[in-house]
Tab-separated table of C-alpha atoms in Angstrom:
chain	number	residue	atom	x	y	z
A	1108	MET	CA	64.190	37.968	-54.147
A	1109	ARG	CA	61.566	39.784	-52.105
A	1110	ILE	CA	62.223	40.991	-48.563
A	1111	LEU	CA	59.149	41.568	-46.410
A	1112	THR	CA	59.938	43.690	-43.391
A	1113	ASN	CA	58.803	46.644	-41.336
A	1114	THR	CA	60.572	49.774	-40.159
A	1115	THR	CA	60.984	48.837	-36.501
A	1116	SER	CA	61.616	45.079	-36.115
A	1117	PRO	CA	65.103	44.354	-34.752
A	1118	TYR	CA	64.887	40.831	-36.188
A	1119	ALA	CA	64.152	42.173	-39.645
A	1120	ARG	CA	66.974	44.666	-39.299
A	1121	ILE	CA	69.469	41.929	-38.445
A	1122	ALA	CA	68.524	40.062	-41.607
A	1123	ARG	CA	68.549	43.197	-43.752
A	1124	ILE	CA	71.988	44.226	-42.490
A	1125	ALA	CA	73.292	40.731	-43.175
A	1126	LEU	CA	71.804	40.743	-46.677
A	1127	GLY	CA	73.296	44.154	-47.377
A	1128	GLU	CA	76.721	43.127	-46.105
A	1129	LYS	CA	76.555	40.046	-48.334
A	1130	GLY	CA	75.907	42.256	-51.339
A	1131	PHE	CA	72.197	41.613	-51.875
A	1132	ASP	CA	70.146	44.402	-53.385
A	1133	LEU	CA	67.744	45.665	-50.714
A	1134	ALA	CA	65.652	47.526	-53.299
A	1135	GLY	CA	63.161	44.634	-53.280
A	1136	THR	CA	62.234	45.415	-49.690
A	1137	GLU	CA	58.499	45.637	-49.044
A	1138	ILE	CA	57.219	47.280	-45.883
A	1139	VAL	CA	54.355	45.357	-44.269
A	1140	ASN	CA	52.566	45.546	-40.936
A	1141	PRO	CA	52.679	42.050	-39.418
A	1142	TRP	CA	49.869	42.975	-37.018
A	1143	ASP	CA	47.554	43.659	-39.948
A	1144	ASP	CA	47.985	40.097	-41.245
A	1145	ALA	CA	49.114	41.442	-44.593
A	1146	PRO	CA	48.055	38.896	-47.248
A	1147	ALA	CA	51.468	39.001	-48.956
A	1148	LEU	CA	53.124	38.106	-45.647
A	1149	LEU	CA	50.616	35.437	-44.609
A	1150	LYS	CA	50.941	33.734	-47.977
A	1151	LEU	CA	54.622	33.152	-47.281
A	1152	ASN	CA	54.694	32.936	-43.492
A	1153	SER	CA	51.684	31.756	-41.481
A	1154	ALA	CA	53.367	33.162	-38.354
A	1155	ALA	CA	52.990	36.630	-39.945
A	1156	ARG	CA	56.445	37.652	-38.774
A	1157	VAL	CA	59.191	39.701	-40.301
A	1158	PRO	CA	61.693	39.194	-41.725
A	1159	THR	CA	60.305	36.955	-44.427
A	1160	LEU	CA	62.201	36.465	-47.654
A	1161	GLU	CA	60.845	34.977	-50.845
A	1162	THR	CA	63.476	33.400	-53.069
A	1163	ASP	CA	63.342	33.706	-56.846
A	1164	ALA	CA	61.934	30.164	-56.814
A	1165	GLY	CA	59.086	31.280	-54.545
A	1166	LEU	CA	60.341	29.607	-51.371
A	1167	PRO	CA	59.886	31.472	-48.076
A	1168	ILE	CA	62.931	31.876	-45.844
A	1169	THR	CA	62.000	33.043	-42.343
A	1170	GLU	CA	63.464	33.744	-38.886
A	1171	SER	CA	66.444	36.079	-38.700
A	1172	LEU	CA	69.022	33.604	-37.412
A	1173	LEU	CA	67.978	30.955	-39.944
A	1174	ILE	CA	68.291	33.589	-42.650
A	1175	LEU	CA	71.846	34.230	-41.426
A	1176	LEU	CA	72.667	30.514	-41.616
A	1177	TRP	CA	71.203	30.371	-45.115
A	1178	LEU	CA	73.214	33.433	-46.139
A	1179	GLU	CA	76.480	32.011	-44.812
A	1180	ARG	CA	76.010	28.911	-46.972
A	1181	LYS	CA	74.614	30.768	-49.972
A	1182	VAL	CA	77.283	33.504	-49.989
A	1183	PRO	CA	80.231	32.346	-47.862
A	1184	GLU	CA	82.256	35.527	-48.436
A	1185	PRO	CA	82.354	37.939	-46.840
A	1186	SER	CA	81.658	35.832	-43.772
A	1187	LEU	CA	79.657	37.192	-40.867
A	1188	LEU	CA	81.281	34.576	-38.654
A	1189	GLY	CA	84.930	35.316	-39.439
A	1190	GLY	CA	87.251	35.347	-36.446
A	1191	ASP	CA	86.924	33.684	-33.054
A	1192	LEU	CA	83.725	31.709	-33.706
A	1193	ASP	CA	83.047	30.813	-30.066
A	1194	ARG	CA	83.368	34.422	-28.939
A	1195	ILE	CA	81.338	35.801	-31.857
A	1196	VAL	CA	78.457	33.388	-31.280
A	1197	SER	CA	78.580	33.911	-27.509
A	1198	LEU	CA	78.365	37.703	-27.818
A	1199	ALA	CA	75.677	37.473	-30.503
A	1200	GLY	CA	73.657	35.221	-28.205
A	1201	ARG	CA	73.925	37.782	-25.420
A	1202	ALA	CA	72.733	40.545	-27.764
A	1203	MET	CA	69.882	38.355	-29.030
A	1204	GLY	CA	68.750	37.853	-25.432
A	1205	VAL	CA	68.545	41.633	-25.068
A	1206	ILE	CA	66.654	41.935	-28.365
A	1207	ASP	CA	64.190	39.201	-27.398
A	1208	ALA	CA	63.515	40.890	-24.055
A	1209	GLN	CA	63.019	44.258	-25.743
A	1210	ALA	CA	60.645	42.791	-28.322
A	1211	THR	CA	58.651	40.985	-25.629
A	1212	ILE	CA	58.060	44.220	-23.744
A	1213	VAL	CA	57.174	46.212	-26.861
A	1214	THR	CA	54.798	43.564	-28.215
A	1215	ASN	CA	53.020	43.102	-24.913
A	1216	ARG	CA	52.737	46.848	-24.311
A	1217	MET	CA	51.158	47.306	-27.749
A	1218	GLN	CA	48.994	44.206	-27.927
A	1219	VAL	CA	48.200	43.095	-24.359
A	1220	ASP	CA	48.750	45.625	-21.561
A	1221	PRO	CA	50.419	49.057	-21.715
A	1222	ASP	CA	51.675	48.393	-18.172
A	1223	PHE	CA	53.223	45.026	-19.088
A	1224	ALA	CA	56.681	46.149	-17.925
A	1225	GLN	CA	55.315	46.463	-14.376
A	1226	HIS	CA	54.254	42.793	-14.262
A	1227	ARG	CA	56.524	39.981	-13.120
A	1228	VAL	CA	57.474	38.854	-16.626
A	1229	GLY	CA	57.980	42.446	-17.743
A	1230	LYS	CA	60.308	43.117	-14.824
A	1231	ARG	CA	62.308	39.998	-15.688
A	1232	ARG	CA	62.620	41.188	-19.289
A	1233	ILE	CA	63.853	44.585	-18.071
A	1234	ARG	CA	66.437	42.806	-15.938
A	1235	THR	CA	67.527	40.846	-19.027
A	1236	ILE	CA	67.957	44.073	-20.987
A	1237	VAL	CA	69.864	45.863	-18.209
A	1238	ASP	CA	72.149	42.934	-17.379
A	1239	GLY	CA	72.697	41.963	-21.018
A	1240	LEU	CA	73.628	45.483	-22.074
A	1241	ALA	CA	75.895	45.860	-19.035
A	1242	ALA	CA	77.725	42.672	-20.002
A	1243	LEU	CA	78.058	43.820	-23.626
A	1244	GLU	CA	79.263	47.230	-22.441
A	1245	THR	CA	81.924	45.578	-20.278
A	1246	ASP	CA	83.017	43.244	-23.081
A	1247	PRO	CA	81.743	44.571	-26.422
A	1248	PRO	CA	82.327	42.924	-29.781
A	1249	ALA	CA	85.508	44.093	-31.461
A	1250	TYR	CA	85.179	46.015	-34.702
A	1251	GLY	CA	88.052	47.457	-36.683
A	1252	GLY	CA	86.243	48.260	-39.903
A	1253	GLY	CA	85.236	46.210	-42.903
A	1254	THR	CA	82.584	43.522	-42.838
A	1255	PRO	CA	81.123	43.233	-39.330
A	1256	ASP	CA	80.486	39.868	-37.749
A	1257	ILE	CA	77.136	38.783	-36.338
A	1258	ALA	CA	78.147	39.843	-32.813
A	1259	VAL	CA	78.691	43.406	-34.034
A	1260	ILE	CA	75.442	43.376	-36.011
A	1261	THR	CA	73.292	42.114	-33.144
A	1262	ALA	CA	74.926	44.390	-30.548
A	1263	VAL	CA	74.339	47.464	-32.738
A	1264	VAL	CA	70.737	46.417	-33.433
A	1265	ALA	CA	70.097	45.892	-29.705
A	1266	ARG	CA	71.576	49.291	-28.829
A	1267	ASP	CA	69.686	51.163	-31.560
A	1268	TYR	CA	66.422	49.451	-30.610
A	1269	LEU	CA	66.919	50.617	-27.028
A	1270	ASP	CA	66.923	54.219	-28.267
A	1271	LEU	CA	63.911	53.627	-30.492
A	1272	ARG	CA	61.667	52.053	-27.870
A	1273	PHE	CA	63.039	52.764	-24.394
A	1274	LYS	CA	64.667	56.193	-24.481
A	1275	GLY	CA	64.022	57.986	-21.208
A	1276	GLU	CA	63.196	54.855	-19.204
A	1277	PRO	CA	64.651	55.190	-15.674
A	1278	TRP	CA	66.466	51.866	-15.901
A	1279	VAL	CA	68.454	52.771	-19.037
A	1280	THR	CA	72.095	53.470	-18.210
A	1281	PRO	CA	74.869	54.969	-20.375
A	1282	THR	CA	76.672	52.617	-22.755
A	1283	PRO	CA	79.592	54.609	-24.201
A	1284	ARG	CA	81.443	51.581	-25.587
A	1285	LEU	CA	78.340	50.283	-27.355
A	1286	ASP	CA	77.618	53.817	-28.551
A	1287	ALA	CA	81.107	53.873	-30.097
A	1288	LEU	CA	80.334	50.576	-31.851
A	1289	VAL	CA	77.108	52.060	-33.217
A	1290	ALA	CA	79.015	55.119	-34.431
A	1291	ALA	CA	81.712	52.968	-36.067
A	1292	THR	CA	79.149	51.141	-38.186
A	1293	ALA	CA	76.668	53.973	-38.732
A	1294	GLU	CA	77.859	54.982	-42.204
A	1295	ARG	CA	77.990	51.488	-43.641
A	1296	PRO	CA	75.063	51.383	-46.073
A	1297	ALA	CA	73.576	48.193	-44.602
A	1298	PHE	CA	73.388	49.854	-41.175
A	1299	HIS	CA	72.509	53.364	-42.315
A	1300	ASP	CA	69.749	52.243	-44.676
A	1301	THR	CA	68.087	50.010	-42.070
A	1302	LYS	CA	68.104	52.395	-39.110
A	1303	PRO	CA	64.759	51.771	-37.360
A	1304	TYR	CA	62.058	54.411	-37.238
A	1305	ILE	CA	58.431	54.711	-36.196
């Protein structure tokens, strides 16, 4: 299996953590720049987005949450949905809202307008980040060690991406409980080996 990714995408990181936690070898990871329309990526995914997987049969598997669904069926154990399913999915959805808002700001700053965050949509995305992180800080996913669920994975990815892209922004507030969650997972290989960098 090939894994096409980049070093910053929170969506790609979610999929890579999930693959690692399921026991997949991440050595087949290929770093691509989706904005360069890399031929290897376009061949598999006309949307030119990461993550994109290529199965041994040559089939593309795309979109981080669909990859997670595929993984849960392909390798049921260890499950990333073990525990209170409603709560796990609810918290993961909240974290994904934060991630989507972060990615919208970053993409638009890089590709459209460096001052995107000052526009109406940008301000709404900042509100989503602030409110979503505040809610996760008040009621974070529980983690006691072992295989993390998807709520833990997405919350950690959202928090780490905040540091990568928004450190020093005036609207960023302390998140000690989420920071503790990040610290609790930091040495797991799937998290450590996928830490985002520019």
